[in-house]
Coordinates of C-alpha atoms and ligand atoms in Angstrom, one line a residue:
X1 CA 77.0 116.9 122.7
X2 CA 75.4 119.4 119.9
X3 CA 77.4 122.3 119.3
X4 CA 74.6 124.7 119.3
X5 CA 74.0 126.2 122.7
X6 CA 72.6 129.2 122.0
X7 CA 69.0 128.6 123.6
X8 CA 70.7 127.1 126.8
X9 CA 71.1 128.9 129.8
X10 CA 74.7 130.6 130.7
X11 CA 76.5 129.0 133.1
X12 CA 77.8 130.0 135.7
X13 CA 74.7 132.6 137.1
X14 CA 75.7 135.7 139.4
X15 CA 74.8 135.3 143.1
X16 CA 72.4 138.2 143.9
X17 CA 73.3 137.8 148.0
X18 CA 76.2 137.4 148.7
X19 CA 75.8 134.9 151.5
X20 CA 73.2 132.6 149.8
X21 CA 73.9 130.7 145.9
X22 CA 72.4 132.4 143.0
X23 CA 68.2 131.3 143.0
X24 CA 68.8 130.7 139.6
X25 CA 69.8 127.1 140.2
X26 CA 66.9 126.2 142.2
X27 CA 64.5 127.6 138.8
X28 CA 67.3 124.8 136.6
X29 CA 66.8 122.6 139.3
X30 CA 62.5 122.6 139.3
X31 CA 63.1 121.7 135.4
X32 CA 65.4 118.5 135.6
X33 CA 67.9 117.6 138.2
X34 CA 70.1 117.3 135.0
X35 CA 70.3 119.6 132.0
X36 CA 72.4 120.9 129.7
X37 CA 73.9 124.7 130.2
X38 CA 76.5 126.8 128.0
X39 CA 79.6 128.0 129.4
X40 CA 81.4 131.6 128.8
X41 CA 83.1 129.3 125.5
X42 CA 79.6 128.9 124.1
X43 CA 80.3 124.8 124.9
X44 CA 77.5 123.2 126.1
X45 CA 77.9 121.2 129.7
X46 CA 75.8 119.3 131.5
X47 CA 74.9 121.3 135.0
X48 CA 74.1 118.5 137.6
X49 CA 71.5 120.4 140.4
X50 CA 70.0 117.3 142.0
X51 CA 71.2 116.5 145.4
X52 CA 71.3 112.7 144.8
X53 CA 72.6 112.8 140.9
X54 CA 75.4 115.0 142.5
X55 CA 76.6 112.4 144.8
X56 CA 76.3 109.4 142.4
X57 CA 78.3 111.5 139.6
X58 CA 81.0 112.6 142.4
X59 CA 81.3 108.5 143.7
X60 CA 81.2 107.5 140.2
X61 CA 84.9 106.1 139.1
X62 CA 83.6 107.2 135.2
X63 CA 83.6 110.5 136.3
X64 CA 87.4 112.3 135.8
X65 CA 88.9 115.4 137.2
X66 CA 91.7 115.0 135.1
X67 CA 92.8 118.5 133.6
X68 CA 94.7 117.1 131.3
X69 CA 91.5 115.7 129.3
X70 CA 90.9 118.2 126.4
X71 CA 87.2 118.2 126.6
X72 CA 87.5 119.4 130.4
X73 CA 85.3 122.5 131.0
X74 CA 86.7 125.6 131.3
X75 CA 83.8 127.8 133.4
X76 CA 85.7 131.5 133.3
X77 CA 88.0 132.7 130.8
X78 CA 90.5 133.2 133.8
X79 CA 90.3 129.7 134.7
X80 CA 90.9 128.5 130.6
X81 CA 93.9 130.6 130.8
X82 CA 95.5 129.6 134.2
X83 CA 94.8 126.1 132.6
X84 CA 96.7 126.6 129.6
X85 CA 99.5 128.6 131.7
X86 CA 100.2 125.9 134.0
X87 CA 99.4 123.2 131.7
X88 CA 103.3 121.4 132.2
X89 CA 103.2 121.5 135.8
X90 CA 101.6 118.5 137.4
X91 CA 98.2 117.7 138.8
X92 CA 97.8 116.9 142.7
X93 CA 95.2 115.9 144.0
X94 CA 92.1 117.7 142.7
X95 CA 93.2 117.0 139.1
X96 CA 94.0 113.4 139.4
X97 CA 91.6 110.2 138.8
X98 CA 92.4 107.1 140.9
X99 CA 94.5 105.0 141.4
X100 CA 97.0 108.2 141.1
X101 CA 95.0 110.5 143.0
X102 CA 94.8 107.3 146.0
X103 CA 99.1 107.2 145.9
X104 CA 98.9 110.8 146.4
X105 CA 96.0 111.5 148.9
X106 CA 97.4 108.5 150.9
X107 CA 100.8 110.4 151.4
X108 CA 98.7 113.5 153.1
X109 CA 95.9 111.8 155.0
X110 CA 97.2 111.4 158.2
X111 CA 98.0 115.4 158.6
X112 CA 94.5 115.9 158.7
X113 CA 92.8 113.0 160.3
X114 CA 90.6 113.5 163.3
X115 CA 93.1 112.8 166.4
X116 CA 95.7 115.3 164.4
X117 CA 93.6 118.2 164.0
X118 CA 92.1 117.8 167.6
X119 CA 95.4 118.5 169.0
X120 CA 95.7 121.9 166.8
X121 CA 92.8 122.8 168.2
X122 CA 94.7 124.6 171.4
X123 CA 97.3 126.3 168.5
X124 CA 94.1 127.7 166.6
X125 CA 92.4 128.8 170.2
X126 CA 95.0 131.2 171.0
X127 CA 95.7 132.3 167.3
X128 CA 92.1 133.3 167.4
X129 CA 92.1 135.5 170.7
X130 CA 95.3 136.8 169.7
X131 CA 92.6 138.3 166.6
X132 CA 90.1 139.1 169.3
X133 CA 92.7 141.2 171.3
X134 CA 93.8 142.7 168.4
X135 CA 90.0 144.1 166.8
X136 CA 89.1 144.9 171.2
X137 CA 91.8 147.3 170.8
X138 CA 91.5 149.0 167.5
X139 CA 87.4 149.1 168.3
X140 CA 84.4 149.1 165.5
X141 CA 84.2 149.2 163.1
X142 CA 86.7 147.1 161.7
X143 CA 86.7 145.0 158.9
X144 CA 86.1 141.3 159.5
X145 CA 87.6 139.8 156.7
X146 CA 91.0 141.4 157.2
X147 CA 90.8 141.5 160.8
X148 CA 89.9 138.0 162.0
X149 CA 88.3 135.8 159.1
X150 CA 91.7 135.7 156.7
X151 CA 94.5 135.7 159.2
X152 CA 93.1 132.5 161.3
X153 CA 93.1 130.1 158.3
X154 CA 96.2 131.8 156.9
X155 CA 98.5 131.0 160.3
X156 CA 96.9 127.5 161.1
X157 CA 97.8 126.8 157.4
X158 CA 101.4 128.6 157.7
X159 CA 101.6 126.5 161.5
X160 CA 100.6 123.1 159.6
X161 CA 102.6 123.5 156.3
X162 CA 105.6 125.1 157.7
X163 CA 105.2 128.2 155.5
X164 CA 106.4 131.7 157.1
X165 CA 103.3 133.6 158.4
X166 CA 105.3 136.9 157.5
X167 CA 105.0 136.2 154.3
X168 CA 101.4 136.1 154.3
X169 CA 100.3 138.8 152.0
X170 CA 102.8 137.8 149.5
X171 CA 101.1 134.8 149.1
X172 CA 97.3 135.8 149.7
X173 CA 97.6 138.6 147.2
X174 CA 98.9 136.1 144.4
X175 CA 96.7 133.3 145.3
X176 CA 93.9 135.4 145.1
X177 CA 95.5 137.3 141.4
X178 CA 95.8 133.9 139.9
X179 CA 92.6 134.0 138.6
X180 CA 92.6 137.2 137.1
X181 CA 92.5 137.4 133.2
X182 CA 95.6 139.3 132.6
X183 CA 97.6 139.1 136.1
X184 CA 96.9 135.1 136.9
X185 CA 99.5 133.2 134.9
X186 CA 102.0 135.5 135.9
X187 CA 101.0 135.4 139.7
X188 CA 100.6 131.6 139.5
X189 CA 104.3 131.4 138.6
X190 CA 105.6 133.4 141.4
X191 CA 103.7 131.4 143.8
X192 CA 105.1 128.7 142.6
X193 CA 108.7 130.0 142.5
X194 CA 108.4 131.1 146.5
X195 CA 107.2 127.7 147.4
X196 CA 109.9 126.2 145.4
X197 CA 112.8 128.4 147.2
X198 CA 110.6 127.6 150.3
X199 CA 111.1 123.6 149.8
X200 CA 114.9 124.1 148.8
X201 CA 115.8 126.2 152.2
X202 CA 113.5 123.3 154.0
X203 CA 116.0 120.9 152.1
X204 CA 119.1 122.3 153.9
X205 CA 117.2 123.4 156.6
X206 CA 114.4 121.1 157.4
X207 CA 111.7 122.1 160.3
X208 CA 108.8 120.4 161.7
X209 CA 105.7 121.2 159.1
X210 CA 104.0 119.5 157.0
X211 CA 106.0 120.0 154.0
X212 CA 109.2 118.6 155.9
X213 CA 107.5 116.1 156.6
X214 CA 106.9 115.1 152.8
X215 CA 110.5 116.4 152.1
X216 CA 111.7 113.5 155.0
X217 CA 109.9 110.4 154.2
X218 CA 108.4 110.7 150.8
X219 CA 111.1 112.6 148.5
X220 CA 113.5 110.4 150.0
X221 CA 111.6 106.9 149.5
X222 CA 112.1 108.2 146.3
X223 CA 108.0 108.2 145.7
X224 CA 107.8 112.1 144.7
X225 CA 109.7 114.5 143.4
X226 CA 110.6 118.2 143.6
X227 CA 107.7 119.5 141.2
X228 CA 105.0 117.5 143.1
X229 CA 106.4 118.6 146.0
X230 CA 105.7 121.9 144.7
X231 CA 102.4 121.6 143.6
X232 CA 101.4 119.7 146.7
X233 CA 102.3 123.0 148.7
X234 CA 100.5 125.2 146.3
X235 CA 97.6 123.0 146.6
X236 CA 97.5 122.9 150.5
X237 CA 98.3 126.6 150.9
X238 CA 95.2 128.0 148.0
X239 CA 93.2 125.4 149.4
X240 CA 93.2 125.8 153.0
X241 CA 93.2 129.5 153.4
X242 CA 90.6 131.9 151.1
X243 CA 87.7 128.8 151.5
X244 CA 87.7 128.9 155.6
X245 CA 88.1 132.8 155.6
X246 CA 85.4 133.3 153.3
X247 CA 82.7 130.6 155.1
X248 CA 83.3 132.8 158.4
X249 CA 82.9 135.8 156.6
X250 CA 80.0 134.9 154.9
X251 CA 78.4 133.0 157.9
X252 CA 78.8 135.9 159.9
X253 CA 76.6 138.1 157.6
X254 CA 74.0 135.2 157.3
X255 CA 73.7 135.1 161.0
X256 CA 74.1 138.6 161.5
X257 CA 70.8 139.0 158.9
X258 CA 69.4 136.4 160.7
X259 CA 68.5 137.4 164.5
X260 CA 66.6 134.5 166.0
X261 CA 69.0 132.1 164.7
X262 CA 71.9 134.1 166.2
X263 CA 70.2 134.5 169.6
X264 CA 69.3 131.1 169.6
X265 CA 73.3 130.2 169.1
X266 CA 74.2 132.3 171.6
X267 CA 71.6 130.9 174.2
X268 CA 73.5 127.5 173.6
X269 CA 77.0 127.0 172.2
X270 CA 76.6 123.9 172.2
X271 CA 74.7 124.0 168.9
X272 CA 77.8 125.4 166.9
X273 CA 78.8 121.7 165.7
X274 CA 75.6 121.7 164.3
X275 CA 75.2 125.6 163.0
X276 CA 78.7 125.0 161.3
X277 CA 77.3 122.6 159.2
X278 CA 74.0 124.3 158.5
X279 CA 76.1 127.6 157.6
X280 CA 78.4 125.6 155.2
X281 CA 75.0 124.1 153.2
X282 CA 73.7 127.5 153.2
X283 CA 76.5 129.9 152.3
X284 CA 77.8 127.0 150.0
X285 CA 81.0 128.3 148.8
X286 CA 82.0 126.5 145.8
X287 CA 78.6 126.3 143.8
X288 CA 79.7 123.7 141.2
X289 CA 82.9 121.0 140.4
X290 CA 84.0 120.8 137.1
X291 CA 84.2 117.3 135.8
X292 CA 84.3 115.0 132.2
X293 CA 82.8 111.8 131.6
X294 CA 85.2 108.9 130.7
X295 CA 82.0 106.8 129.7
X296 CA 79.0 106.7 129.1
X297 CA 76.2 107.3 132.2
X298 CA 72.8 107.2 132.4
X299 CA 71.5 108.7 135.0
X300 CA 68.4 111.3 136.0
X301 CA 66.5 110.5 132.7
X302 CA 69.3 111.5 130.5
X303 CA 72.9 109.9 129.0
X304 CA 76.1 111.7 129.3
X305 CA 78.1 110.7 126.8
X306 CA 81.6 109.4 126.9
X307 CA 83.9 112.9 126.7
X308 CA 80.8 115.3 127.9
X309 CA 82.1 118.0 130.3
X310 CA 79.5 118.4 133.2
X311 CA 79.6 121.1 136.1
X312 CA 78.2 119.4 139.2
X313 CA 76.7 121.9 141.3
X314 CA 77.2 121.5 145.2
X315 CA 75.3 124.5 145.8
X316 CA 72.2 123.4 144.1
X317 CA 72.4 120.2 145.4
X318 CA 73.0 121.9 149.0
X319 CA 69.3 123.5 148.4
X320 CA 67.7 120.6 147.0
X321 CA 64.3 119.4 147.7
X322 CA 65.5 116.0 148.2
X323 CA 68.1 117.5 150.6
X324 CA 66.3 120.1 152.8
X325 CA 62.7 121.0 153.3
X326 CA 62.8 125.1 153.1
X327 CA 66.1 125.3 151.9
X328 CA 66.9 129.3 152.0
X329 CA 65.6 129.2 155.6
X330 CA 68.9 129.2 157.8
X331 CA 68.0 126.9 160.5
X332 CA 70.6 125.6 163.2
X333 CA 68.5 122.8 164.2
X334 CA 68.5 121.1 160.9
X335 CA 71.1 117.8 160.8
X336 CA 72.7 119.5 157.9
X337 CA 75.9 117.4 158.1
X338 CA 74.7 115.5 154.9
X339 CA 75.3 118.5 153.0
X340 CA 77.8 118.5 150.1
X341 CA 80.3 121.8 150.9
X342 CA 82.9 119.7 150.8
X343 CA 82.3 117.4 147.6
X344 CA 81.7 113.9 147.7
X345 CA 83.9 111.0 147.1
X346 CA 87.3 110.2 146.5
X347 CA 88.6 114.0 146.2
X348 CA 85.9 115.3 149.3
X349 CA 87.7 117.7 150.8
X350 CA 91.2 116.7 152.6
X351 CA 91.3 119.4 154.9
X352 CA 87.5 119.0 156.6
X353 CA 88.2 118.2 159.8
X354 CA 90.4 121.4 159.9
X355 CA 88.0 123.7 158.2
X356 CA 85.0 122.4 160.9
X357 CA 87.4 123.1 163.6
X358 CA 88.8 126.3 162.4
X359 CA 85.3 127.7 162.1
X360 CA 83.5 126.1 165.1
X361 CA 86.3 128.1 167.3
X362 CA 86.1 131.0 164.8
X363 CA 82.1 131.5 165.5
X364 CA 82.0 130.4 169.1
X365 CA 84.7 132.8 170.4
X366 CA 83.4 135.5 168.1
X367 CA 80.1 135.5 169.6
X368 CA 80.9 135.5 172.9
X369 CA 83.9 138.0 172.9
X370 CA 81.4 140.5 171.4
X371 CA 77.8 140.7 172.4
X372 CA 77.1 143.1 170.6
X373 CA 78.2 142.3 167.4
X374 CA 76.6 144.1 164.4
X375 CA 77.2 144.9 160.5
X376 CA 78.1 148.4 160.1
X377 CA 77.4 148.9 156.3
X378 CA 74.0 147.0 154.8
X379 CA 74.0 143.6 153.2
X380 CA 73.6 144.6 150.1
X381 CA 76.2 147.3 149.9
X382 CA 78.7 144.9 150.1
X383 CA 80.9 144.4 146.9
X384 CA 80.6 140.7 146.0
X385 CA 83.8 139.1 145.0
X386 CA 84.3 137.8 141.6
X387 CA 85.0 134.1 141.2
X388 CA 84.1 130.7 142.2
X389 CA 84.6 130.6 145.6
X390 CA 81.7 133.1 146.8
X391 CA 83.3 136.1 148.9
X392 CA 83.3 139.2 149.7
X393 CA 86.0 142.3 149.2
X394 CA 85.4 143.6 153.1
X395 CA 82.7 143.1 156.0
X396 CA 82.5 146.0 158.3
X397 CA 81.2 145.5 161.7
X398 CA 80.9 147.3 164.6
X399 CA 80.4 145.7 168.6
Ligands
LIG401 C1 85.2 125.7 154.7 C2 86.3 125.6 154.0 C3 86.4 124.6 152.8 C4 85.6 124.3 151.8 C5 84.1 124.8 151.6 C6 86.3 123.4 150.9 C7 85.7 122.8 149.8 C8 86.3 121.8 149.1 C9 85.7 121.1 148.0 C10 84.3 121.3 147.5 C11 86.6 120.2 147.5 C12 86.3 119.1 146.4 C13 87.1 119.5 145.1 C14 86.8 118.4 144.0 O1 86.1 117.4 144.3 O2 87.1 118.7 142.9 C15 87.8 120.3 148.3 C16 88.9 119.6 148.1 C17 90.1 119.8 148.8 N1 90.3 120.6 149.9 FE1 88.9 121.8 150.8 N2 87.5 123.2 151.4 C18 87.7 123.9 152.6 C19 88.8 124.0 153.4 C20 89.9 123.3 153.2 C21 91.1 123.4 154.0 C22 91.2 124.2 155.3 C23 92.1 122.7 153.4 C24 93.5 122.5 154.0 C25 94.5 122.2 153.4 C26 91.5 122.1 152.2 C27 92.2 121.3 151.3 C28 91.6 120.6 150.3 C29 92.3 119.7 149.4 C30 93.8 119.4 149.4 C31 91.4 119.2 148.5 C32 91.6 118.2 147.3 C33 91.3 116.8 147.8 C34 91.4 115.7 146.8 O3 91.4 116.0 145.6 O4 91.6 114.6 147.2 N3 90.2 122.5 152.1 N4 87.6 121.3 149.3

């Protein structure tokens, strides 16, 4: 790619709302549902915003997620320097290409499939009243996020894993510090040194988690060892906390700002299935995948060349017009499930099912414990949280 980027748009673009992507991407996306953007480097990458070109890049085995590749992109100087920090450790899951990633992903898969996560479903029930209980008591206003959206994901996580609950804001608080400039390497290494201590007292002391689990059949069989142990744990733990806890956060504004939609959900539950997956198009938490070409495509009018970085934008796709008709309209009627929150292909997101059935229980008791329910400070005073994953710091409400 030519190293002159200075006429192409920056990459990534601020969101303005915090509950909806940055309209930016649907002005790229009118222009060419492939184009080239610069990142925070000054490289030049490829941003992907067509719903269709998304998927085909995400299925396509010439597509790599492999870190290790020099020319992959880099889009905040936070994440450039976690790279570099953690550059020895090694790549689970989301950084491995096939057939690696399949040996890996295979080991996991049954944890989360279908039957599995039904039967948590009782487990996350009562860890949600519990919350309920707890925010009844105290009374409004009360911050969501801290009071109900971050603690269910964290304990069903802890529950699944194996991982104490009690030390939850050890690992929240570094999780979330890793991708600070100056704070994220070092916080990257302690999480990795609790999980490690973590795995060595489930050695001599095994439980009944999903980590003992791996420990039992897979370290003995002699198919993975003690740092991809490791890395699988801090993989599972990042992964399946912050991302659930911010689409209920988030979701809850959206429907909060929108009042026919909500009263609509509450005049039939039975649509949460289906406003789960509208929320997760609309809020659409991660707005783009990094990824590198290992060959040459063609593909939406243009070639990416072998070694091109490209930043394939889920959230743009999400609001595509080959996607949705109306696409910042919140609608809970709309078959949504299509949408591409979760990715697409071989690394779509492991923990779905989970995710779906955290938040359908999340919503649905939320609603109906409090009638009432309101935001008590204004959309757009809330602080919007820097990063990748959209968030934000807190969410007053009152009921
Ligand atoms: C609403 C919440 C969630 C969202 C929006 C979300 C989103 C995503 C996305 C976009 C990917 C694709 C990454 C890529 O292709 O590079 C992904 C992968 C992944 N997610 Fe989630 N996720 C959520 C919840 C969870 C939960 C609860 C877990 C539980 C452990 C989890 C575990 C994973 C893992 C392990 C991967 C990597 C899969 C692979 O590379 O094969 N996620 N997620």
């Amino acid at each position: 790619m030519s190293t002159d980027t200075t006429d192409l748009p920056a990459f990534p673009l601020a969101r303005q709302c915090p509950y909806q992507p940055a309209a930016g991407y649907q002005e790229l996306q009118g222009e060419a549902p492939i184009r080239k953007v610069r990142l925070f480097d000054g490289k030049p990458t490829w941003l992907v915003t067509g719903y269709e070109q998304a998927r085909a890049l995400l299925a396509d085995q010439r597509v790599s997620s492999d870190r290790g590749n020099p020319n992959f992109p880099n889009f905040a100087p936070a994440v450039a320097i976690l790279r570099r920090a953690r550059a020895s450790a090694p790549s689970v899951l989301i950084g491995t290409d096939a057939p690696e990633h399949g040996r890996q992903r295979r080991m996991v898969i049954p944890s989360f499939a279908v039957r599995r996560i039904a039967a948590l479903k009782p487990g996350i029930q009562r860890i949600v009243d519990a919350r309920l209980d707890a925010m009844e008591e105290h009374g409004g206003p009360i911050d969501l996020v801290a009071s109900y959206a971050l603690p269910i994901p964290s304990m069903v996580i802890c529950e699944l894993l194996g991982v104490p609950y009690a030390d939850h804001e050890f690992f929240e608080e570094k999780s979330r510090l890793r991708l600070d400039e100056e704070r994220g390497p070092a916080a990257f290494m302690e999480l990795r040194e609790y999980l490690d201590n973590l795995i060595k007292a489930k050695q001599a002391n095994p439980g009944d988690g999903l980590l003992d689990d791996l420990i039992a059949e897979q370290t003995k069989q002699g198919r993975l060892d003690r740092e991809e142990l490791v890395a699988f744990a801090i993989v599972l733990l990042i992964a399946g906390h912050d991302t659930t806890a911010n689409v209920i956060t988030l979701g809850t504004a959206a429907l909060l700002e929108n009042p026919e939609q909500l009263a609509a959900l509450r005049a039939d539950p039975e649509l949460i299935p289906a406003a789960v997956e509208e929320l997760l198009r609309y809020v659409s938490l991660v707005s783009a995948l990094p990824r590198v070409a290992k060959e040459d495509i063609e593909i939406g009018g243009e070639v990416i060349r072998a070694g091109d970085s490209m930043m394939i934008g889920l959230a743009s796709a999400n609001y595509s017009a080959d996607f949705v008709a109306r696409p910042d309209d919140l609608d809970i009627h709309r078959a949504s499930r299509h949408h591409v929150a979760f990715g697409y292909g071989i690394h779509q997101c492991l923990g779905q099912n989970l995710a779906r059935a955290e938040l359908e229980i999340a919503f649905r008791s939320l609603l109906s414990r409090f009638p009432e329910l309101r935001l008590a400070k204004p959309v757009d005073q809330l602080e919007i949280r820097a990063g990748f994953i959209a968030g934000v710091v807190d969410l007053p409400v009152s009921f």
